[in-house]
PDB file of C-alpha atoms in Angstrom:
ATOM      1  CA  MET X   1     101.071  94.248 156.470  1.00  0.00           C
ATOM      2  CA  ALA X   2     101.118  95.095 152.794  1.00  0.00           C
ATOM      3  CA  ALA X   3      97.347  94.733 152.576  1.00  0.00           C
ATOM      4  CA  GLY X   4      96.762  98.074 154.331  1.00  0.00           C
ATOM      5  CA  PRO X   5      98.683 100.279 151.858  1.00  0.00           C
ATOM      6  CA  ALA X   6      97.280  98.285 148.949  1.00  0.00           C
ATOM      7  CA  ARG X   7      93.747  98.818 150.215  1.00  0.00           C
ATOM      8  CA  ARG X   8      94.371 102.539 150.591  1.00  0.00           C
ATOM      9  CA  ALA X   9      95.911 102.772 147.111  1.00  0.00           C
ATOM     10  CA  LEU X  10      92.979 101.048 145.415  1.00  0.00           C
ATOM     11  CA  PRO X  11      90.623 104.064 145.482  1.00  0.00           C
ATOM     12  CA  LEU X  12      93.392 106.172 143.949  1.00  0.00           C
ATOM     13  CA  ILE X  13      93.966 103.892 140.959  1.00  0.00           C
ATOM     14  CA  LEU X  14      90.346 102.772 140.562  1.00  0.00           C
ATOM     15  CA  PRO X  15      89.369 105.681 138.233  1.00  0.00           C
ATOM     16  CA  SER X  16      92.324 104.849 135.970  1.00  0.00           C
ATOM     17  CA  LEU X  17      91.412 101.163 135.959  1.00  0.00           C
ATOM     18  CA  LEU X  18      87.794 101.939 135.070  1.00  0.00           C
ATOM     19  CA  PHE X  19      88.889 104.372 132.367  1.00  0.00           C
ATOM     20  CA  MET X  20      91.327 101.890 130.779  1.00  0.00           C
ATOM     21  CA  THR X  21      88.708  99.128 130.954  1.00  0.00           C
ATOM     22  CA  ALA X  22      86.137 101.267 129.171  1.00  0.00           C
ATOM     23  CA  LEU X  23      88.638 102.652 126.674  1.00  0.00           C
ATOM     24  CA  PHE X  24      90.609  99.515 125.785  1.00  0.00           C
ATOM     25  CA  LEU X  25      89.499  96.248 127.336  1.00  0.00           C
ATOM     26  CA  LEU X  26      85.795  96.340 126.441  1.00  0.00           C
ATOM     27  CA  PRO X  27      86.378  97.352 122.771  1.00  0.00           C
ATOM     28  CA  LEU X  28      89.051  94.648 122.517  1.00  0.00           C
ATOM     29  CA  ILE X  29      86.689  91.967 123.826  1.00  0.00           C
ATOM     30  CA  THR X  30      83.963  93.212 121.480  1.00  0.00           C
ATOM     31  CA  GLY X  31      86.373  93.137 118.531  1.00  0.00           C
ATOM     32  CA  VAL X  32      87.583  89.620 119.263  1.00  0.00           C
ATOM     33  CA  ALA X  33      83.992  88.440 119.601  1.00  0.00           C
ATOM     34  CA  GLN X  34      83.032  90.090 116.309  1.00  0.00           C
ATOM     35  CA  ALA X  35      85.961  88.459 114.474  1.00  0.00           C
ATOM     36  CA  PHE X  36      85.335  84.945 115.839  1.00  0.00           C
ATOM     37  CA  ARG X  37      81.584  84.735 116.365  1.00  0.00           C
ATOM     38  CA  GLY X  38      79.187  83.935 113.541  1.00  0.00           C
ATOM     39  CA  PRO X  39      75.446  83.268 113.381  1.00  0.00           C
ATOM     40  CA  ASP X  40      76.029  79.671 114.543  1.00  0.00           C
ATOM     41  CA  GLY X  41      78.581  80.388 117.276  1.00  0.00           C
ATOM     42  CA  LEU X  42      82.358  80.427 117.239  1.00  0.00           C
ATOM     43  CA  THR X  43      83.891  80.321 113.777  1.00  0.00           C
ATOM     44  CA  THR X  44      87.147  80.922 111.928  1.00  0.00           C
ATOM     45  CA  GLY X  45      85.312  81.643 108.701  1.00  0.00           C
ATOM     46  CA  TYR X  46      86.028  85.365 108.831  1.00  0.00           C
ATOM     47  CA  LEU X  47      89.729  84.711 109.302  1.00  0.00           C
ATOM     48  CA  ARG X  48      89.733  82.295 106.364  1.00  0.00           C
ATOM     49  CA  ARG X  49      87.950  84.842 104.222  1.00  0.00           C
ATOM     50  CA  MET X  50      90.536  87.432 105.230  1.00  0.00           C
ATOM     51  CA  VAL X  51      93.566  85.281 104.357  1.00  0.00           C
ATOM     52  CA  ASP X  52      91.941  84.056 101.115  1.00  0.00           C
ATOM     53  CA  ASP X  53      91.648  87.646  99.905  1.00  0.00           C
ATOM     54  CA  PRO X  54      94.672  88.460  97.672  1.00  0.00           C
ATOM     55  CA  TYR X  55      94.472  92.100  98.716  1.00  0.00           C
ATOM     56  CA  PHE X  56      95.246  91.089 102.321  1.00  0.00           C
ATOM     57  CA  TRP X  57      98.647  89.606 101.478  1.00  0.00           C
ATOM     58  CA  GLN X  58      99.449  92.472  99.153  1.00  0.00           C
ATOM     59  CA  ALA X  59      98.526  94.922 101.913  1.00  0.00           C
ATOM     60  CA  ALA X  60     100.644  93.020 104.452  1.00  0.00           C
ATOM     61  CA  ARG X  61     103.613  93.070 102.076  1.00  0.00           C
ATOM     62  CA  ASN X  62     103.214  96.776 101.330  1.00  0.00           C
ATOM     63  CA  THR X  63     102.869  97.636 105.031  1.00  0.00           C
ATOM     64  CA  ALA X  64     106.004  95.653 105.934  1.00  0.00           C
ATOM     65  CA  LEU X  65     107.937  97.203 103.052  1.00  0.00           C
ATOM     66  CA  LEU X  66     106.826 100.684 104.070  1.00  0.00           C
ATOM     67  CA  ILE X  67     108.031 100.114 107.644  1.00  0.00           C
ATOM     68  CA  VAL X  68     111.387  98.644 106.586  1.00  0.00           C
ATOM     69  CA  VAL X  69     112.141 101.517 104.194  1.00  0.00           C
ATOM     70  CA  LEU X  70     110.453 104.445 105.933  1.00  0.00           C
ATOM     71  CA  ILE X  71     111.514 104.148 109.578  1.00  0.00           C
ATOM     72  CA  PRO X  72     115.322 104.093 109.031  1.00  0.00           C
ATOM     73  CA  LEU X  73     114.996 107.076 106.683  1.00  0.00           C
ATOM     74  CA  GLN X  74     112.873 108.982 109.196  1.00  0.00           C
ATOM     75  CA  PHE X  75     115.278 108.339 112.064  1.00  0.00           C
ATOM     76  CA  ALA X  76     118.329 109.273 109.992  1.00  0.00           C
ATOM     77  CA  LEU X  77     116.680 112.514 108.837  1.00  0.00           C
ATOM     78  CA  ALA X  78     115.316 113.370 112.300  1.00  0.00           C
ATOM     79  CA  LEU X  79     118.711 112.785 113.936  1.00  0.00           C
ATOM     80  CA  ALA X  80     120.445 114.890 111.293  1.00  0.00           C
ATOM     81  CA  MET X  81     117.989 117.754 111.820  1.00  0.00           C
ATOM     82  CA  ALA X  82     118.288 117.479 115.624  1.00  0.00           C
ATOM     83  CA  LEU X  83     122.104 117.495 115.456  1.00  0.00           C
ATOM     84  CA  LEU X  84     122.013 120.581 113.260  1.00  0.00           C
ATOM     85  CA  LEU X  85     119.683 122.287 115.708  1.00  0.00           C
ATOM     86  CA  ARG X  86     121.947 121.265 118.620  1.00  0.00           C
ATOM     87  CA  GLU X  87     124.723 123.388 117.121  1.00  0.00           C
ATOM     88  CA  ARG X  88     122.461 126.409 117.691  1.00  0.00           C
ATOM     89  CA  PRO X  89     122.555 128.010 114.260  1.00  0.00           C
ATOM     90  CA  ARG X  90     121.115 131.452 113.631  1.00  0.00           C
ATOM     91  CA  LEU X  91     117.315 131.516 113.814  1.00  0.00           C
ATOM     92  CA  ALA X  92     117.328 128.048 115.424  1.00  0.00           C
ATOM     93  CA  GLY X  93     113.834 128.595 116.804  1.00  0.00           C
ATOM     94  CA  LEU X  94     112.519 129.431 113.345  1.00  0.00           C
ATOM     95  CA  HIS X  95     114.132 126.307 111.910  1.00  0.00           C
ATOM     96  CA  PHE X  96     112.456 124.203 114.591  1.00  0.00           C
ATOM     97  CA  TYR X  97     108.988 125.582 113.903  1.00  0.00           C
ATOM     98  CA  ILE X  98     109.389 125.186 110.145  1.00  0.00           C
ATOM     99  CA  TRP X  99     110.452 121.552 110.533  1.00  0.00           C
ATOM    100  CA  VAL X 100     107.464 120.698 112.733  1.00  0.00           C
ATOM    101  CA  ILE X 101     104.844 122.291 110.447  1.00  0.00           C
ATOM    102  CA  PRO X 102     103.810 118.848 109.051  1.00  0.00           C
ATOM    103  CA  LEU X 103     102.660 117.867 112.563  1.00  0.00           C
ATOM    104  CA  ALA X 104      99.819 120.370 112.193  1.00  0.00           C
ATOM    105  CA  ILE X 105      98.628 118.850 108.897  1.00  0.00           C
ATOM    106  CA  SER X 106      96.262 115.904 108.837  1.00  0.00           C
ATOM    107  CA  ASP X 107      97.172 112.664 107.058  1.00  0.00           C
ATOM    108  CA  LEU X 108      94.558 113.158 104.356  1.00  0.00           C
ATOM    109  CA  ALA X 109      95.533 116.783 103.746  1.00  0.00           C
ATOM    110  CA  ALA X 110      99.190 115.747 103.420  1.00  0.00           C
ATOM    111  CA  GLY X 111      98.187 113.076 100.921  1.00  0.00           C
ATOM    112  CA  LEU X 112      96.227 115.621  98.874  1.00  0.00           C
ATOM    113  CA  VAL X 113      99.199 118.023  98.899  1.00  0.00           C
ATOM    114  CA  TRP X 114     101.488 115.354  97.478  1.00  0.00           C
ATOM    115  CA  LEU X 115      98.773 114.204  95.059  1.00  0.00           C
ATOM    116  CA  SER X 116      98.901 117.682  93.505  1.00  0.00           C
ATOM    117  CA  ILE X 117     102.632 117.104  92.974  1.00  0.00           C
ATOM    118  CA  PHE X 118     102.681 113.533  91.654  1.00  0.00           C
ATOM    119  CA  THR X 119      99.433 113.359  89.688  1.00  0.00           C
ATOM    120  CA  ASP X 120      99.635 113.201  85.871  1.00  0.00           C
ATOM    121  CA  ARG X 121      99.010 116.947  85.522  1.00  0.00           C
ATOM    122  CA  GLY X 122     100.674 117.860  88.794  1.00  0.00           C
ATOM    123  CA  TYR X 123     103.507 120.210  89.597  1.00  0.00           C
ATOM    124  CA  LEU X 124     106.260 117.645  89.047  1.00  0.00           C
ATOM    125  CA  ASN X 125     105.135 116.769  85.532  1.00  0.00           C
ATOM    126  CA  SER X 126     104.666 120.471  84.783  1.00  0.00           C
ATOM    127  CA  VAL X 127     108.303 121.097  85.690  1.00  0.00           C
ATOM    128  CA  LEU X 128     109.432 118.119  83.588  1.00  0.00           C
ATOM    129  CA  ASP X 129     107.368 119.334  80.643  1.00  0.00           C
ATOM    130  CA  ALA X 130     108.843 122.826  80.933  1.00  0.00           C
ATOM    131  CA  ALA X 131     112.320 121.230  80.911  1.00  0.00           C
ATOM    132  CA  GLY X 132     111.496 119.336  77.718  1.00  0.00           C
ATOM    133  CA  ILE X 133     111.146 115.945  79.464  1.00  0.00           C
ATOM    134  CA  SER X 134     108.132 113.763  78.786  1.00  0.00           C
ATOM    135  CA  PRO X 135     105.675 113.605  81.720  1.00  0.00           C
ATOM    136  CA  TYR X 136     105.545 110.367  83.676  1.00  0.00           C
ATOM    137  CA  ALA X 137     102.598 108.528  85.246  1.00  0.00           C
ATOM    138  CA  TRP X 138     104.068 108.398  88.756  1.00  0.00           C
ATOM    139  CA  LEU X 139     100.942 107.013  90.406  1.00  0.00           C
ATOM    140  CA  SER X 140      99.895 104.520  87.745  1.00  0.00           C
ATOM    141  CA  PHE X 141      99.348 100.914  88.837  1.00  0.00           C
ATOM    142  CA  GLN X 142     101.653 100.021  85.934  1.00  0.00           C
ATOM    143  CA  HIS X 143     104.531 101.710  87.787  1.00  0.00           C
ATOM    144  CA  PRO X 144     104.489 100.206  91.302  1.00  0.00           C
ATOM    145  CA  ALA X 145     108.036 101.384  92.088  1.00  0.00           C
ATOM    146  CA  THR X 146     107.279 105.089  91.589  1.00  0.00           C
ATOM    147  CA  MET X 147     103.904 104.657  93.283  1.00  0.00           C
ATOM    148  CA  PHE X 148     105.685 103.253  96.351  1.00  0.00           C
ATOM    149  CA  LEU X 149     108.294 106.024  96.127  1.00  0.00           C
ATOM    150  CA  ALA X 150     105.561 108.670  96.166  1.00  0.00           C
ATOM    151  CA  VAL X 151     103.985 107.156  99.293  1.00  0.00           C
ATOM    152  CA  VAL X 152     107.380 106.965 101.023  1.00  0.00           C
ATOM    153  CA  ILE X 153     108.214 110.598 100.213  1.00  0.00           C
ATOM    154  CA  ALA X 154     104.794 111.801 101.396  1.00  0.00           C
ATOM    155  CA  GLU X 155     105.006 109.806 104.648  1.00  0.00           C
ATOM    156  CA  LEU X 156     108.606 110.911 105.150  1.00  0.00           C
ATOM    157  CA  TRP X 157     107.559 114.557 104.875  1.00  0.00           C
ATOM    158  CA  ARG X 158     104.485 114.111 107.033  1.00  0.00           C
ATOM    159  CA  ALA X 159     105.755 112.004 109.936  1.00  0.00           C
ATOM    160  CA  THR X 160     109.491 112.684 110.364  1.00  0.00           C
ATOM    161  CA  SER X 161     108.709 115.756 112.449  1.00  0.00           C
ATOM    162  CA  LEU X 162     107.251 113.524 115.192  1.00  0.00           C
ATOM    163  CA  VAL X 163     110.559 111.676 115.568  1.00  0.00           C
ATOM    164  CA  PHE X 164     112.388 115.005 115.348  1.00  0.00           C
ATOM    165  CA  VAL X 165     110.415 116.524 118.233  1.00  0.00           C
ATOM    166  CA  ILE X 166     111.013 113.458 120.442  1.00  0.00           C
ATOM    167  CA  VAL X 167     114.746 113.438 119.680  1.00  0.00           C
ATOM    168  CA  VAL X 168     115.091 117.175 120.324  1.00  0.00           C
ATOM    169  CA  ALA X 169     113.262 116.776 123.642  1.00  0.00           C
ATOM    170  CA  GLY X 170     115.617 113.936 124.579  1.00  0.00           C
ATOM    171  CA  MET X 171     118.668 116.030 123.711  1.00  0.00           C
ATOM    172  CA  GLN X 172     117.577 118.697 126.190  1.00  0.00           C
ATOM    173  CA  GLY X 173     118.290 116.235 128.994  1.00  0.00           C
ATOM    174  CA  VAL X 174     121.788 115.260 127.791  1.00  0.00           C
ATOM    175  CA  PRO X 175     124.465 117.245 129.670  1.00  0.00           C
ATOM    176  CA  ARG X 176     127.036 118.858 127.408  1.00  0.00           C
ATOM    177  CA  ASP X 177     129.729 118.019 129.965  1.00  0.00           C
ATOM    178  CA  TYR X 178     130.041 114.470 128.599  1.00  0.00           C
ATOM    179  CA  ASP X 179     130.464 115.738 125.064  1.00  0.00           C
ATOM    180  CA  GLU X 180     133.018 118.342 126.090  1.00  0.00           C
ATOM    181  CA  ALA X 181     134.994 115.806 128.135  1.00  0.00           C
ATOM    182  CA  ALA X 182     135.110 113.406 125.181  1.00  0.00           C
ATOM    183  CA  ALA X 183     136.315 116.238 122.931  1.00  0.00           C
ATOM    184  CA  VAL X 184     139.094 117.063 125.405  1.00  0.00           C
ATOM    185  CA  PHE X 185     140.293 113.454 125.224  1.00  0.00           C
ATOM    186  CA  GLY X 186     140.481 113.634 121.440  1.00  0.00           C
ATOM    187  CA  ALA X 187     137.208 112.019 120.349  1.00  0.00           C
ATOM    188  CA  SER X 188     136.022 113.100 116.921  1.00  0.00           C
ATOM    189  CA  TYR X 189     132.567 114.553 116.317  1.00  0.00           C
ATOM    190  CA  TRP X 190     131.105 111.291 115.039  1.00  0.00           C
ATOM    191  CA  GLN X 191     132.715 109.319 117.860  1.00  0.00           C
ATOM    192  CA  ARG X 192     131.058 111.647 120.358  1.00  0.00           C
ATOM    193  CA  VAL X 193     127.715 111.260 118.593  1.00  0.00           C
ATOM    194  CA  ARG X 194     127.972 107.464 118.507  1.00  0.00           C
ATOM    195  CA  HIS X 195     129.456 106.733 121.937  1.00  0.00           C
ATOM    196  CA  VAL X 196     128.255 109.684 124.034  1.00  0.00           C
ATOM    197  CA  LEU X 197     125.089 111.210 122.612  1.00  0.00           C
ATOM    198  CA  LEU X 198     123.210 108.219 121.178  1.00  0.00           C
ATOM    199  CA  PRO X 199     123.477 106.088 124.365  1.00  0.00           C
ATOM    200  CA  GLN X 200     122.026 109.016 126.311  1.00  0.00           C
ATOM    201  CA  LEU X 201     119.185 109.232 123.797  1.00  0.00           C
ATOM    202  CA  ARG X 202     118.247 105.555 124.068  1.00  0.00           C
ATOM    203  CA  PRO X 203     114.991 106.128 126.051  1.00  0.00           C
ATOM    204  CA  SER X 204     113.830 108.820 123.605  1.00  0.00           C
ATOM    205  CA  LEU X 205     114.768 106.727 120.575  1.00  0.00           C
ATOM    206  CA  GLN X 206     112.919 103.770 122.054  1.00  0.00           C
ATOM    207  CA  VAL X 207     109.743 105.795 122.496  1.00  0.00           C
ATOM    208  CA  ALA X 208     110.040 107.252 119.000  1.00  0.00           C
ATOM    209  CA  LEU X 209     110.701 103.836 117.469  1.00  0.00           C
ATOM    210  CA  ILE X 210     107.667 102.254 119.097  1.00  0.00           C
ATOM    211  CA  LEU X 211     105.381 105.163 118.179  1.00  0.00           C
ATOM    212  CA  ARG X 212     106.554 105.373 114.582  1.00  0.00           C
ATOM    213  CA  THR X 213     106.283 101.621 114.017  1.00  0.00           C
ATOM    214  CA  ILE X 214     102.749 101.534 115.380  1.00  0.00           C
ATOM    215  CA  LEU X 215     101.763 104.604 113.365  1.00  0.00           C
ATOM    216  CA  ALA X 216     103.376 103.133 110.236  1.00  0.00           C
ATOM    217  CA  LEU X 217     101.307  99.977 110.739  1.00  0.00           C
ATOM    218  CA  GLU X 218      98.266 102.253 110.843  1.00  0.00           C
ATOM    219  CA  ALA X 219      99.244 104.290 107.764  1.00  0.00           C
ATOM    220  CA  PHE X 220      96.295 104.690 105.432  1.00  0.00           C
ATOM    221  CA  ALA X 221      95.103 108.196 104.524  1.00  0.00           C
ATOM    222  CA  VAL X 222      98.235 109.328 102.668  1.00  0.00           C
ATOM    223  CA  ALA X 223      98.379 106.183 100.522  1.00  0.00           C
ATOM    224  CA  GLN X 224      94.620 106.301  99.974  1.00  0.00           C
ATOM    225  CA  ALA X 225      94.791 109.899  98.727  1.00  0.00           C
ATOM    226  CA  LEU X 226      97.740 109.168  96.439  1.00  0.00           C
ATOM    227  CA  THR X 227      96.964 105.720  95.059  1.00  0.00           C
ATOM    228  CA  GLY X 228      93.516 104.562  96.112  1.00  0.00           C
ATOM    229  CA  ARG X 229      93.554 100.771  96.325  1.00  0.00           C
ATOM    230  CA  ASN X 230      96.429 100.439  93.859  1.00  0.00           C
ATOM    231  CA  PHE X 231      98.757 100.427  96.877  1.00  0.00           C
ATOM    232  CA  PRO X 232      96.751  98.616  99.591  1.00  0.00           C
ATOM    233  CA  LEU X 233      97.757  98.774 103.244  1.00  0.00           C
ATOM    234  CA  LEU X 234      96.414  96.783 106.194  1.00  0.00           C
ATOM    235  CA  VAL X 235      94.392  99.594 107.752  1.00  0.00           C
ATOM    236  CA  GLY X 236      93.072 100.447 104.308  1.00  0.00           C
ATOM    237  CA  GLU X 237      91.749  96.900 104.064  1.00  0.00           C
ATOM    238  CA  THR X 238      89.746  97.358 107.260  1.00  0.00           C
ATOM    239  CA  TYR X 239      88.183 100.417 105.633  1.00  0.00           C
ATOM    240  CA  GLN X 240      87.428  98.494 102.416  1.00  0.00           C
ATOM    241  CA  TRP X 241      85.859  95.545 104.224  1.00  0.00           C
ATOM    242  CA  TYR X 242      83.792  97.777 106.499  1.00  0.00           C
ATOM    243  CA  THR X 243      82.527 100.329 103.975  1.00  0.00           C
ATOM    244  CA  ALA X 244      82.757  98.983 100.420  1.00  0.00           C
ATOM    245  CA  LEU X 245      82.240  95.266 101.161  1.00  0.00           C
ATOM    246  CA  GLN X 246      79.904  95.794 104.139  1.00  0.00           C
ATOM    247  CA  ASN X 247      81.536  93.071 106.239  1.00  0.00           C
ATOM    248  CA  PRO X 248      82.494  94.393 109.700  1.00  0.00           C
ATOM    249  CA  ASN X 249      83.520  90.923 110.893  1.00  0.00           C
ATOM    250  CA  VAL X 250      86.355  90.567 108.400  1.00  0.00           C
ATOM    251  CA  ALA X 251      87.248  94.241 108.930  1.00  0.00           C
ATOM    252  CA  THR X 252      87.631  93.508 112.640  1.00  0.00           C
ATOM    253  CA  ALA X 253      89.791  90.473 111.871  1.00  0.00           C
ATOM    254  CA  VAL X 254      92.182  92.651 109.840  1.00  0.00           C
ATOM    255  CA  ALA X 255      92.196  95.245 112.638  1.00  0.00           C
ATOM    256  CA  LEU X 256      93.149  92.533 115.136  1.00  0.00           C
ATOM    257  CA  VAL X 257      96.096  91.598 112.900  1.00  0.00           C
ATOM    258  CA  VAL X 258      97.267  95.225 113.029  1.00  0.00           C
ATOM    259  CA  LEU X 259      96.839  95.223 116.820  1.00  0.00           C
ATOM    260  CA  LEU X 260      98.800  91.984 117.194  1.00  0.00           C
ATOM    261  CA  LEU X 261     101.638  93.287 115.016  1.00  0.00           C
ATOM    262  CA  SER X 262     101.728  96.539 117.024  1.00  0.00           C
ATOM    263  CA  VAL X 263     101.984  94.667 120.330  1.00  0.00           C
ATOM    264  CA  VAL X 264     104.673  92.314 118.992  1.00  0.00           C
ATOM    265  CA  ALA X 265     106.682  95.259 117.645  1.00  0.00           C
ATOM    266  CA  ALA X 266     106.416  97.223 120.913  1.00  0.00           C
ATOM    267  CA  VAL X 267     107.424  94.256 123.082  1.00  0.00           C
ATOM    268  CA  GLY X 268     110.240  93.372 120.704  1.00  0.00           C
ATOM    269  CA  TYR X 269     111.657  96.904 120.755  1.00  0.00           C
ATOM    270  CA  LEU X 270     111.424  97.068 124.557  1.00  0.00           C
ATOM    271  CA  ARG X 271     113.298  93.791 124.965  1.00  0.00           C
ATOM    272  CA  LEU X 272     115.871  94.639 122.296  1.00  0.00           C
ATOM    273  CA  MET X 273     116.721  98.098 123.611  1.00  0.00           C
ATOM    274  CA  ARG X 274     116.711  97.000 127.250  1.00  0.00           C
ATOM    275  CA  HIS X 275     119.921  95.006 126.769  1.00  0.00           C
ATOM    276  CA  GLY X 276     123.356  96.576 126.749  1.00  0.00           C
ATOM    277  CA  PRO X 277     125.059  99.051 129.076  1.00  0.00           C
ATOM    278  CA  GLU X 278     123.096 101.780 130.703  1.00  0.00           C
ATOM    279  CA  PRO X 279     123.443 105.256 129.179  1.00  0.00           C
ATOM    280  CA  GLY X 280     126.395 107.170 130.540  1.00  0.00           C
ATOM    281  CA  ARG X 281     128.374 104.076 131.536  1.00  0.00           C
TER     282      ARG X 281
END
């Protein structure tokens, strides 16, 4: 009996299936074939060449470090901005539009903006020089800590607005009745945020967490503009292998690593945030 409805539903979902096959499945199959097929058939030579490259492990370490440091900072800042906006200050709409301006700026343009600040003759060193402090080579390969700090600050400025917009959208669906009831029973502001608001925001936070982790794994243009290859990232290595080293097979192998990490992160977040009481309970 279920075959009839299923047969009628097939023409409705067929365009979506064809679209997803053309958009995702076929490129994925092509990429896997390119990473594992050599002139003499199946091979793991491209994978071995990838893992033997010291830049690969440095890029993997830098990408992991960027995610571990950047994402908690972005969520803390986005939540703080959303909570401030929730209190409906004067000119709240203007504040919102100012905070989301970085969404309209491309990754490369954002990197160039911050390059003008951190470069040896940039605005930051000009201010230090005017204050009588010796300029500092912030982006020198001899100073990896400040180079990493510059990338974090640039990415924090560029991408926090995405989390902010998702959190603000989620807050629109949270009834204020729960918050007011908790206040009547003597809950403090931070208790209401922790036990009332955040559980209601779990779906929005989950979406934002998955998106930001995947986008952080794909970070490239900002770091490339600021540091070149002095601060390699995984997606940057696909660019290097494809353009500079003229080896699309190894480039595809690195891209598949990024894809695998993105899938593992998304599945892990979904399983982790699925457990626990439902929001509002």
